[in-house]
Short mmCIF file of C-alpha atoms in Angstrom, two decimals:
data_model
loop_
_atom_site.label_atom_id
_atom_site.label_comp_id
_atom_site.label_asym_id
_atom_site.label_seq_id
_atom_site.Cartn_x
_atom_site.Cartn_y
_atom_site.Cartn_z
CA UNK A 159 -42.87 28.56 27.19
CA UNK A 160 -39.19 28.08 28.72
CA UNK A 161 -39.31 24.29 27.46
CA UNK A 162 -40.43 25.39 23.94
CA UNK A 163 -37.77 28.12 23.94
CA UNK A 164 -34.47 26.07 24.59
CA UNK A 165 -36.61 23.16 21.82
CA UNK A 166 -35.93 26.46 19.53
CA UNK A 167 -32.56 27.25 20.41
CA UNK A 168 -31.44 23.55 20.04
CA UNK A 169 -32.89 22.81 16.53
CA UNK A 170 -31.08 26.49 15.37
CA UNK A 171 -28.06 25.27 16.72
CA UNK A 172 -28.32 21.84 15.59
CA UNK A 173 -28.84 23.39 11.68
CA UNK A 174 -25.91 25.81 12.54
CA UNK A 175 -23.79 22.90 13.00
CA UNK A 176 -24.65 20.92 10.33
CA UNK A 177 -24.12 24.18 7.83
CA UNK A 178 -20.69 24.71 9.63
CA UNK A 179 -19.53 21.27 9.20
CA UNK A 180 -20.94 21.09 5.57
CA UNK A 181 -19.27 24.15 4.60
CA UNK A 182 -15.70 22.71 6.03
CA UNK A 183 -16.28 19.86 4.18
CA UNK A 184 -16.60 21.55 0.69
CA UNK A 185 -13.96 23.81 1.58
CA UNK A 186 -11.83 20.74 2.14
CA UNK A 187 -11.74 20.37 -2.24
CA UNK A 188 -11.54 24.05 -3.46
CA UNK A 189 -8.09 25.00 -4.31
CA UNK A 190 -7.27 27.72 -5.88
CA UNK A 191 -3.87 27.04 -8.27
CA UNK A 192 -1.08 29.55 -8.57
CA UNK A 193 -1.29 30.02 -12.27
CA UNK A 194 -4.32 30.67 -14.68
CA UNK A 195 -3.45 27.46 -16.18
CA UNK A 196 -5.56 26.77 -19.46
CA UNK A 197 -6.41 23.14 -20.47
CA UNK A 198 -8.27 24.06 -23.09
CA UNK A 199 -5.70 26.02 -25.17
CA UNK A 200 -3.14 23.08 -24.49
CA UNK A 201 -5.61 19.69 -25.32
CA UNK A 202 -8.01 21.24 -27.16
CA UNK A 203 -6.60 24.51 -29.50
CA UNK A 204 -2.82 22.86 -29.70
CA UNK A 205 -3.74 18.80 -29.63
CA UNK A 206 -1.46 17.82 -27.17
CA UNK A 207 -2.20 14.28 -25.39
CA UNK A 208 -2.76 13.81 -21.72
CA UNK A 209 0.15 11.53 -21.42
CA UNK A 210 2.85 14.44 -22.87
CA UNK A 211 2.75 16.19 -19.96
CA UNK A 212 1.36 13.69 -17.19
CA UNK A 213 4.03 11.11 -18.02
CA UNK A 214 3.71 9.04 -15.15
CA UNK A 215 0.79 7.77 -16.18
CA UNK A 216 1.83 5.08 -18.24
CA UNK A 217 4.39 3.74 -16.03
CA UNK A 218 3.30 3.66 -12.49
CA UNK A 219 0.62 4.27 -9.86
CA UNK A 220 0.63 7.97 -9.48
CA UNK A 221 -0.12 10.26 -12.17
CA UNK A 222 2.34 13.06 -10.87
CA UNK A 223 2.41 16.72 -11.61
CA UNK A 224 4.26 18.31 -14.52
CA UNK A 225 7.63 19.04 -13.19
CA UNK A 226 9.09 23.07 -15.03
CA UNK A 227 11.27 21.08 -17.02
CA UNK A 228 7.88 19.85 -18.75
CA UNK A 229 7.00 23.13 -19.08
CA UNK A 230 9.89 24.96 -20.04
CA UNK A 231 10.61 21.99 -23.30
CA UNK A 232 7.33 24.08 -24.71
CA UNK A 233 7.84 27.72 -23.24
CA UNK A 234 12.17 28.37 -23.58
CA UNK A 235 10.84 31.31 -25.90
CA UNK A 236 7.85 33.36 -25.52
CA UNK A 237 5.30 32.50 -28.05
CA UNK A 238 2.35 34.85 -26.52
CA UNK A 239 2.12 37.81 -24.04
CA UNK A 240 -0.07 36.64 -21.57
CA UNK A 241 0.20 36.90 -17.94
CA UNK A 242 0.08 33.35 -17.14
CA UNK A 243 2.86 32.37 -19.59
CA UNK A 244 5.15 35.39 -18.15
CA UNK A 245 4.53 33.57 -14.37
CA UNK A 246 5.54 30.22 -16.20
CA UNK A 247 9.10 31.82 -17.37
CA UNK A 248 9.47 33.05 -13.64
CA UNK A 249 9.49 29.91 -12.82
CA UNK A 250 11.47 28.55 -15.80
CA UNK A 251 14.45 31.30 -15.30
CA UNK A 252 14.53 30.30 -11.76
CA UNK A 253 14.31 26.50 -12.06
CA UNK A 254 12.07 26.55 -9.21
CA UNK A 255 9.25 24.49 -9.56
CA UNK A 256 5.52 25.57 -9.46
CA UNK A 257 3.43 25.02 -6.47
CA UNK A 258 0.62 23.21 -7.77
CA UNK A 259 -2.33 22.13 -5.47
CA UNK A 260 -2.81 18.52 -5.73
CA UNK A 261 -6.71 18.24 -6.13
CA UNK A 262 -7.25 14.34 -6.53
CA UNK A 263 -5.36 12.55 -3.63
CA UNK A 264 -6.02 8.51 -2.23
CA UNK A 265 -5.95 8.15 0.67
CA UNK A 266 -2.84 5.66 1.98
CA UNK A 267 -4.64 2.36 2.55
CA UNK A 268 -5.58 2.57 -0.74
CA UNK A 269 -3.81 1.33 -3.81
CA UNK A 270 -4.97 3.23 -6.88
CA UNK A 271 -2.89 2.56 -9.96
CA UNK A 272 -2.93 4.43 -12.73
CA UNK A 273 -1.04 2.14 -15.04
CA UNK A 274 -3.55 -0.34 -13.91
CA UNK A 275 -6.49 1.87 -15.24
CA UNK A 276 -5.34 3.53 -18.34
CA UNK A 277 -2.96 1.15 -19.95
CA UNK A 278 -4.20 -2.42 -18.89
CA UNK A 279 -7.66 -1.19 -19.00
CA UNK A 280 -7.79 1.33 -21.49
CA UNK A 281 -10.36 3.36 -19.95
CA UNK A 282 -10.49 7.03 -21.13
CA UNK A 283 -9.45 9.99 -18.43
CA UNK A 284 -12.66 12.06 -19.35
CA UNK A 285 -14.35 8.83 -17.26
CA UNK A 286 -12.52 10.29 -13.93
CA UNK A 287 -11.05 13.62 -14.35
CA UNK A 288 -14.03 14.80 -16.49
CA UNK A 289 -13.34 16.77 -19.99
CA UNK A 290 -10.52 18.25 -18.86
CA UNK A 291 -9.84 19.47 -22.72
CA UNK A 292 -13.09 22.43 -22.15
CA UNK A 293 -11.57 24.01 -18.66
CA UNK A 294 -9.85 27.29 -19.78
CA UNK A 295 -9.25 27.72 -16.18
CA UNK A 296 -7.80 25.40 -13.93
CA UNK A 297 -10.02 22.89 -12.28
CA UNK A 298 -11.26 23.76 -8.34
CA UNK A 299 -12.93 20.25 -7.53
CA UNK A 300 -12.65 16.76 -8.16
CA UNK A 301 -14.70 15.82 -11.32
CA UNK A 302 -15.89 12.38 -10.18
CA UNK A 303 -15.59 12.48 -5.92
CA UNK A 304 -13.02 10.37 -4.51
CA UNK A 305 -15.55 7.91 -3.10
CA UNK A 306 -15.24 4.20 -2.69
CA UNK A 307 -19.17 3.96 -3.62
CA UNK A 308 -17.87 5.43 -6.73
CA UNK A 309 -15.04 2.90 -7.15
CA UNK A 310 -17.78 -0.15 -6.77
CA UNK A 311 -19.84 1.38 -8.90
CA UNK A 312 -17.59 1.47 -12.03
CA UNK A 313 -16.26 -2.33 -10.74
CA UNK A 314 -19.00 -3.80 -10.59
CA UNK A 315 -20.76 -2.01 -14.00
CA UNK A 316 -17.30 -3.35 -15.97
CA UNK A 317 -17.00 -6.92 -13.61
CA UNK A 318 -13.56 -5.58 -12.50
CA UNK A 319 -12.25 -7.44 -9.27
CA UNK A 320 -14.50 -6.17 -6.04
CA UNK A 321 -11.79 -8.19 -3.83
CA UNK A 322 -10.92 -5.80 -0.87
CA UNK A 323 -7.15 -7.14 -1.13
CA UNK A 324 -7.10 -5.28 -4.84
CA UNK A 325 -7.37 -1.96 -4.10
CA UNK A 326 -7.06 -1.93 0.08
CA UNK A 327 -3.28 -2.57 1.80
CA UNK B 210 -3.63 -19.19 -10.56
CA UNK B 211 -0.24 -18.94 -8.65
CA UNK B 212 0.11 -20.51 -4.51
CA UNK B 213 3.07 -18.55 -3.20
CA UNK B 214 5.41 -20.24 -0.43
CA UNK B 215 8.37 -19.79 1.36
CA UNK B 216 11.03 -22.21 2.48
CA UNK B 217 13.94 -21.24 4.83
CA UNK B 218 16.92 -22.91 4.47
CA UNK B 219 18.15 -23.45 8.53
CA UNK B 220 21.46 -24.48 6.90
CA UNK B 221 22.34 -21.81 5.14
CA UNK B 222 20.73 -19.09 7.72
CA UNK B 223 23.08 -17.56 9.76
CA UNK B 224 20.80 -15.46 12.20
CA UNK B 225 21.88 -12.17 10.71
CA UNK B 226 18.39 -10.79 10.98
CA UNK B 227 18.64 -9.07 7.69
CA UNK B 228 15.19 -9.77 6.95
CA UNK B 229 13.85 -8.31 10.37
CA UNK B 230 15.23 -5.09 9.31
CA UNK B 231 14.41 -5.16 5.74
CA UNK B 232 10.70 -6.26 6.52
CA UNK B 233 10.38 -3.48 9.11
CA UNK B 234 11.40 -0.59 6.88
CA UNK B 235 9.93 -2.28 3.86
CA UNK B 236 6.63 -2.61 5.67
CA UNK B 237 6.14 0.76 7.66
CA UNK B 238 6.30 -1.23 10.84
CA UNK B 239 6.16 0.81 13.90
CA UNK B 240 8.78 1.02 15.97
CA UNK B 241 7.58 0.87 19.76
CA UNK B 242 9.35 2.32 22.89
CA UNK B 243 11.32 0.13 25.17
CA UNK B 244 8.74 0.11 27.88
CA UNK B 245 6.21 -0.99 25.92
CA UNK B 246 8.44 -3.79 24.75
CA UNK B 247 9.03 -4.77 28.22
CA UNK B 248 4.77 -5.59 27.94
CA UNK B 249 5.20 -7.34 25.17
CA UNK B 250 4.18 -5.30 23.07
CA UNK B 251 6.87 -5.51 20.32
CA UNK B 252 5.79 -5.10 16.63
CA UNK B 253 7.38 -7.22 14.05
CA UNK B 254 6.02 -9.01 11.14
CA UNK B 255 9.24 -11.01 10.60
CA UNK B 256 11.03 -12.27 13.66
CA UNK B 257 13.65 -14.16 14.82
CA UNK B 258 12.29 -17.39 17.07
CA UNK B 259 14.89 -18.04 19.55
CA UNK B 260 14.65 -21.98 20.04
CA UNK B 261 17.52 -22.17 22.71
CA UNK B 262 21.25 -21.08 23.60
CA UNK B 263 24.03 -23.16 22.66
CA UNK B 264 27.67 -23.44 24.60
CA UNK B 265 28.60 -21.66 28.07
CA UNK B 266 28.95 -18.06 28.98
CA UNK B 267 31.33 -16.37 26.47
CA UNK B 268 30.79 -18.59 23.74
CA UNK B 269 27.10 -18.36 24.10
CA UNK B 270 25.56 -19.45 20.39
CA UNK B 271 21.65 -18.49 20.24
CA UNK B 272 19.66 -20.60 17.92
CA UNK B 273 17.59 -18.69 16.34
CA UNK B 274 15.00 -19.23 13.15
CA UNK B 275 12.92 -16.35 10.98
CA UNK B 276 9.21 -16.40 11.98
CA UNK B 277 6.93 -14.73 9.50
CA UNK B 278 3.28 -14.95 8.78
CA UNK B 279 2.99 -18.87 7.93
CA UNK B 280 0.56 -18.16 5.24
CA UNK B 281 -1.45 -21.52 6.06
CA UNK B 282 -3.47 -23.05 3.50
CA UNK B 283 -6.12 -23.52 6.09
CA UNK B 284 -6.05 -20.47 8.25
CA UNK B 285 -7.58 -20.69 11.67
CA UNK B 286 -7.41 -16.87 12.10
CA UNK B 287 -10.02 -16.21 9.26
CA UNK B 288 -12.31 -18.45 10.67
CA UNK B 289 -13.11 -16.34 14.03
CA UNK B 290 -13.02 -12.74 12.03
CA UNK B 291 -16.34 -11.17 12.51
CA UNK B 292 -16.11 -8.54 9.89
CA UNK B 293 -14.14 -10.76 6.91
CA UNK B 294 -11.00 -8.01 7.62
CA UNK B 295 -8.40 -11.21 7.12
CA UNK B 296 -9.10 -13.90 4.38
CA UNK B 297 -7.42 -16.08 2.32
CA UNK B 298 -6.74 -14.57 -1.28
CA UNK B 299 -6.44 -16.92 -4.57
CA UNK B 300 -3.09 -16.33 -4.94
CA UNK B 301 -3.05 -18.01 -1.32
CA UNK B 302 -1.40 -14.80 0.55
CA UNK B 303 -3.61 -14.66 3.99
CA UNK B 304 -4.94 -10.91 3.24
CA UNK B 305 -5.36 -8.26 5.88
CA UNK B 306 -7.81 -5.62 4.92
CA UNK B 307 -7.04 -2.81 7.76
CA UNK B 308 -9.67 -0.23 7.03
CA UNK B 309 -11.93 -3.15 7.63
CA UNK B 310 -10.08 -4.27 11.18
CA UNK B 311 -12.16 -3.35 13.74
CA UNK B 312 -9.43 -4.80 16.49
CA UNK B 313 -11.32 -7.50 18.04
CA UNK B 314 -7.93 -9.42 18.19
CA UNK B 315 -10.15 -13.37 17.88
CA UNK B 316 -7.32 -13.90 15.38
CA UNK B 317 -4.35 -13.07 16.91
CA UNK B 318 -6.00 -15.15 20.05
CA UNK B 319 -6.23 -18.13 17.27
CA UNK B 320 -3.19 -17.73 15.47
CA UNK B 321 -0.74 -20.97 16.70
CA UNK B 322 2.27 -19.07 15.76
CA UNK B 323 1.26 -15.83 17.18
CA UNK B 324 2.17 -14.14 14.46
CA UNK B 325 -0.11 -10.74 14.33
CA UNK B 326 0.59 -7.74 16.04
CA UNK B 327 -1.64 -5.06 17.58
CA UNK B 328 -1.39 -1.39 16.87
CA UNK B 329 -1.80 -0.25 20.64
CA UNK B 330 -0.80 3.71 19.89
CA UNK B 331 -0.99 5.94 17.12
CA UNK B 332 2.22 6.07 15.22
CA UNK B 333 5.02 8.63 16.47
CA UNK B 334 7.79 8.86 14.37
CA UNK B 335 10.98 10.92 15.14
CA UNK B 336 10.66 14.08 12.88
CA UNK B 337 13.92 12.84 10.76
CA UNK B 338 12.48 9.74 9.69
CA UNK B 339 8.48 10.96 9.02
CA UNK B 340 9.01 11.27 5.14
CA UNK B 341 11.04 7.89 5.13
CA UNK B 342 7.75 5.69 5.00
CA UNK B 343 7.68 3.66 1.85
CA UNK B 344 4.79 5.00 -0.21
CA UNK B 345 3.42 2.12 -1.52
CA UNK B 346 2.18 0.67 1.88
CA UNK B 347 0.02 2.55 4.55
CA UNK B 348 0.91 3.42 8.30
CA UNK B 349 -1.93 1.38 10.02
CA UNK B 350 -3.76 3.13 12.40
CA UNK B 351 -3.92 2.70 16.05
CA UNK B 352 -6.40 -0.38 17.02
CA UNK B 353 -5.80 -2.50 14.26
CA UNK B 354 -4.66 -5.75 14.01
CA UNK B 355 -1.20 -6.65 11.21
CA UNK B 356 0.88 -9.55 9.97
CA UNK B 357 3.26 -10.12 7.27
CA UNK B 358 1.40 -9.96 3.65
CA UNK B 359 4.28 -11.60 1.47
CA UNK B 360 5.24 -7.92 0.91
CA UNK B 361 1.45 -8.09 -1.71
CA UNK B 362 2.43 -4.18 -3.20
CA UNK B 363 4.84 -5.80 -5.03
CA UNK B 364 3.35 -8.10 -6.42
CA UNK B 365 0.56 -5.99 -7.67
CA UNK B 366 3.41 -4.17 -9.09
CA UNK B 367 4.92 -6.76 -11.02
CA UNK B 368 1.95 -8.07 -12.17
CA UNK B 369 0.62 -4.80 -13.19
CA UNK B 370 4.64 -4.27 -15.67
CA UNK B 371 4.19 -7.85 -16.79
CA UNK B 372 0.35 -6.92 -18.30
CA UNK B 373 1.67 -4.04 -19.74
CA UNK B 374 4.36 -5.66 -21.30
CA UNK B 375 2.20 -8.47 -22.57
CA UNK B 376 3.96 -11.21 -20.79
CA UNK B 377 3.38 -13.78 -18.04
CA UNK B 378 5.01 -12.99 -14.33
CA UNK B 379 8.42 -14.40 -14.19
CA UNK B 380 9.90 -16.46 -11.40
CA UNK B 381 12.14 -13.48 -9.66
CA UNK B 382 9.90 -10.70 -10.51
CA UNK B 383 8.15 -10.87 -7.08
CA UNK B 384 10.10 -11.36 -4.24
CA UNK B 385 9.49 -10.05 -0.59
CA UNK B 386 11.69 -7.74 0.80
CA UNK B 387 13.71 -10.48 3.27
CA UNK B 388 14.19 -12.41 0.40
CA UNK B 389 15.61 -10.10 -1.77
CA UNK B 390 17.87 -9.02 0.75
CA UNK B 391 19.39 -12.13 2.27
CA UNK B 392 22.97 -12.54 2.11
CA UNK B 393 23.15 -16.03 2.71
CA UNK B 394 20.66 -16.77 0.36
CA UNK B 395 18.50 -18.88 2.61
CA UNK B 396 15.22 -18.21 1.38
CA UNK B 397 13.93 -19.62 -1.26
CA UNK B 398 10.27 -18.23 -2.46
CA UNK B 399 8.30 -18.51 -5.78
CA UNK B 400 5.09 -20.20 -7.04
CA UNK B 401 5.03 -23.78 -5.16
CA UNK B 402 2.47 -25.07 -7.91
CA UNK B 403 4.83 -24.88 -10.23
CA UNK B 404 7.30 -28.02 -10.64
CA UNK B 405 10.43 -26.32 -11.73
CA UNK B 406 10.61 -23.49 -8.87
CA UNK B 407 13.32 -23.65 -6.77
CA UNK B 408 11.12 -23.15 -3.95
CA UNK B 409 9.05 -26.35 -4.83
CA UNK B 410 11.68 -28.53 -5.18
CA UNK B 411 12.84 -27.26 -1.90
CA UNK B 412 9.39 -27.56 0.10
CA UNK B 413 9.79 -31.73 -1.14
CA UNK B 414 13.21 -31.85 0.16
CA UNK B 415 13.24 -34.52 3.06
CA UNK B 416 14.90 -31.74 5.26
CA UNK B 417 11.52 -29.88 4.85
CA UNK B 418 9.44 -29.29 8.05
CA UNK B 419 6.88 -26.83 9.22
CA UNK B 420 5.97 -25.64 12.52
CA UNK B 421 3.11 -27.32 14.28
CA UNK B 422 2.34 -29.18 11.25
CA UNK B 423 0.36 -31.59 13.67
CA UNK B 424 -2.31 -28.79 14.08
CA UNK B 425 -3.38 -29.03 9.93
CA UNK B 426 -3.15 -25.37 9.19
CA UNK B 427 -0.92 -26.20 5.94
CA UNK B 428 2.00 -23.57 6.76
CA UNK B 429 3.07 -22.45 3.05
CA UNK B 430 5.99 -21.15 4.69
CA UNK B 431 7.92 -24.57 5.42
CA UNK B 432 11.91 -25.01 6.84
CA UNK B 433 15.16 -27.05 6.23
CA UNK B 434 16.03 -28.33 9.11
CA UNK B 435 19.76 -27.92 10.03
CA UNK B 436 22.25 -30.85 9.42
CA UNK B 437 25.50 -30.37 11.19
#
């Protein structure tokens, strides 16, 4: 009975654990961003391009974040009275800029270039980021999970270079 | 495809050890405390090969020669890796894949020119300089092996502006770090396949040597030996 008892306690534990760990883990890629930030009404209702706001695309490795200058070329004047665009002119009046939360990050052995991806090989953002244009909220995962599995697949499907000196430094 | 090489002009280089610096910052290298230098346990990817001391006590001349990575064309440290972490690449750059390191240190045990270092600690950084790391290369982490890569982020970044400005890569667009900051000009680096580098007219100079040539590693980094 005594033997079967501490079998019981160590599975529960064991499972305990695991749900622990698992829930760190997820917890690890939820952010929640300072500002009800709509995609939608910006790609989708108003038509403007990726690359107007995330400018770096085109002409390095990191994608960057919209600095407020960014925003405040659009929002210098109010245009609607919502409370997310009266938190934007906060930040505009103040020049200070707005905490994002980086969601997608690389780790620092590993060279991911966006240049490399989107204007050498012309692949679409949706592939990675998902259809950004249909959030109306801001986004509180990564669309495609920053995996290499997930690299190697999309290599290997497209006969991109799989050489571990392409991507690893 | 491209062979990158080096030559150092022993002329022209006046033991400023410019390059050590420039290669250490450029590179992330880690800076280790003096007792662990006194072990030998130093960590530099370019360094200065004292080869012997010239003149009597106060006009003591060192000779000294850069030492980097030789690059050889037939690499006897790839042949012991267990795991494929270091291989030779097709632009000829020996490549060392450090999430893949597992630390066995065969190749720095097979290496002639001892030219790999060992992370033995994690990296500690003074607090003023943590944020001074250049971005585009990682901090290695403790129990793997390094060596001098030809500085190989920039040449993924000029190749990456020359495809998306639709041309071919230019001699001078890719230059390590202790070339570009030489003062002497003394080293001379480019594509060695192609007839018309400086650098390949250099590596057929009769002046041209490399170390422990006798051994048949190939060293694509080659020297002009000093004519005074």
């Amino acid at each position: 009975m005594k033997k079967f008892l501490i079998l019981i306690v160590t599975v529960i534990g064991f499972a305990a654990g695991i749900y622990t760990m698992r829930g760190a883990i997820d917890k690890h890629y939820e952010f929640t961003q300072p500002i009800d930030f709509s995609h939608y009404v910006h790609a989708s209702k108003y038509k403007i391009p990726c690359i107007a706001c995330h400018q770096h695309v085109l002409f390095g490795a990191r994608a960057g974040i919209p600095n407020i200058e960014i925003c405040g070329a659009c929002h210098s004047t109010p245009m609607k009275k919502t409370p997310g665009e009266e938190q934007v002119f906060g930040y505009v009046k103040s020049h200070k800029q707005i905490p994002w939360y980086s969601i997608y990050y690389v780790p620092d052995y590993v060279y991911f270039s966006h240049l490399r991806h989107v204007v050498i090989g012309k692949l679409d953002c949706k592939l990675c980021h998902g259809d950004m244009a249909a959030f109306t909220s801001p986004p509180i995962t990564q669309f495609l999970k920053i995996r290499m599995s997930n690299c190697i697949d999309c290599h290997q499907k497209r006969h991109a270079s799989t050489d571990c000196w392409q991507c690893h430094r | 495809m491209a062979k990158y090489g080096m030559v150092i002009d022993l002329n022209k280089c006046t033991s400023c050890q410019a390059c050590v610096t420039a290669c250490k910052l450029e590179n992330n290298v880690q800076i280790v405390s003096p007792d662990d230098a006194s072990e030998g346990r130093t960590m530099f990817w370019m360094k200065m090969l004292t080869l012997k001391y010239e003149g009597d006590y106060p006009n003591v001349k060192p000779k000294a020669i850069p030492r980097n990575c030789m690059q050889c064309d037939e690499p006897p440290c790839i042949k012991v890796c267990p795991v494929r972490a270091t291989y030779k690449t097709e632009v000829g750059i020996v490549a060392q894949i450090y999430p893949q390191c597992i630390g066995c240190r065969y190749c720095m045990a097979n290496c002639p020119y001892t030219v790999k270092v060992f992370n033995w600690y994690k990296t500690e950084q003074p607090k003023e300089v943590e944020k001074c790391d250049n971005p585009d290369v990682s901090v290695r982490p403790k129990g793997v092996v390094e060596k001098c890569t030809f500085c190989v982020h920039r040449l993924q970044i000029a190749e990456e502006k020359a495809k998306a400005e639709h041309r071919k890569l230019q001699e001078g667009d890719y230059v390590p770090a202790c070339v570009e900051v030489c003062p002497a000009k003394a080293i001379y680096f480019g594509d060695l396949d192609d007839t018309n580098s400086d650098v390949s007219k250099a590596s057929h100079d009769y002046r041209a040597f490399g170390l422990l040539e006798e051994l048949g590693t190939i060293p694509k980094v080659r020297y002009l030996n000093a004519i005074e």
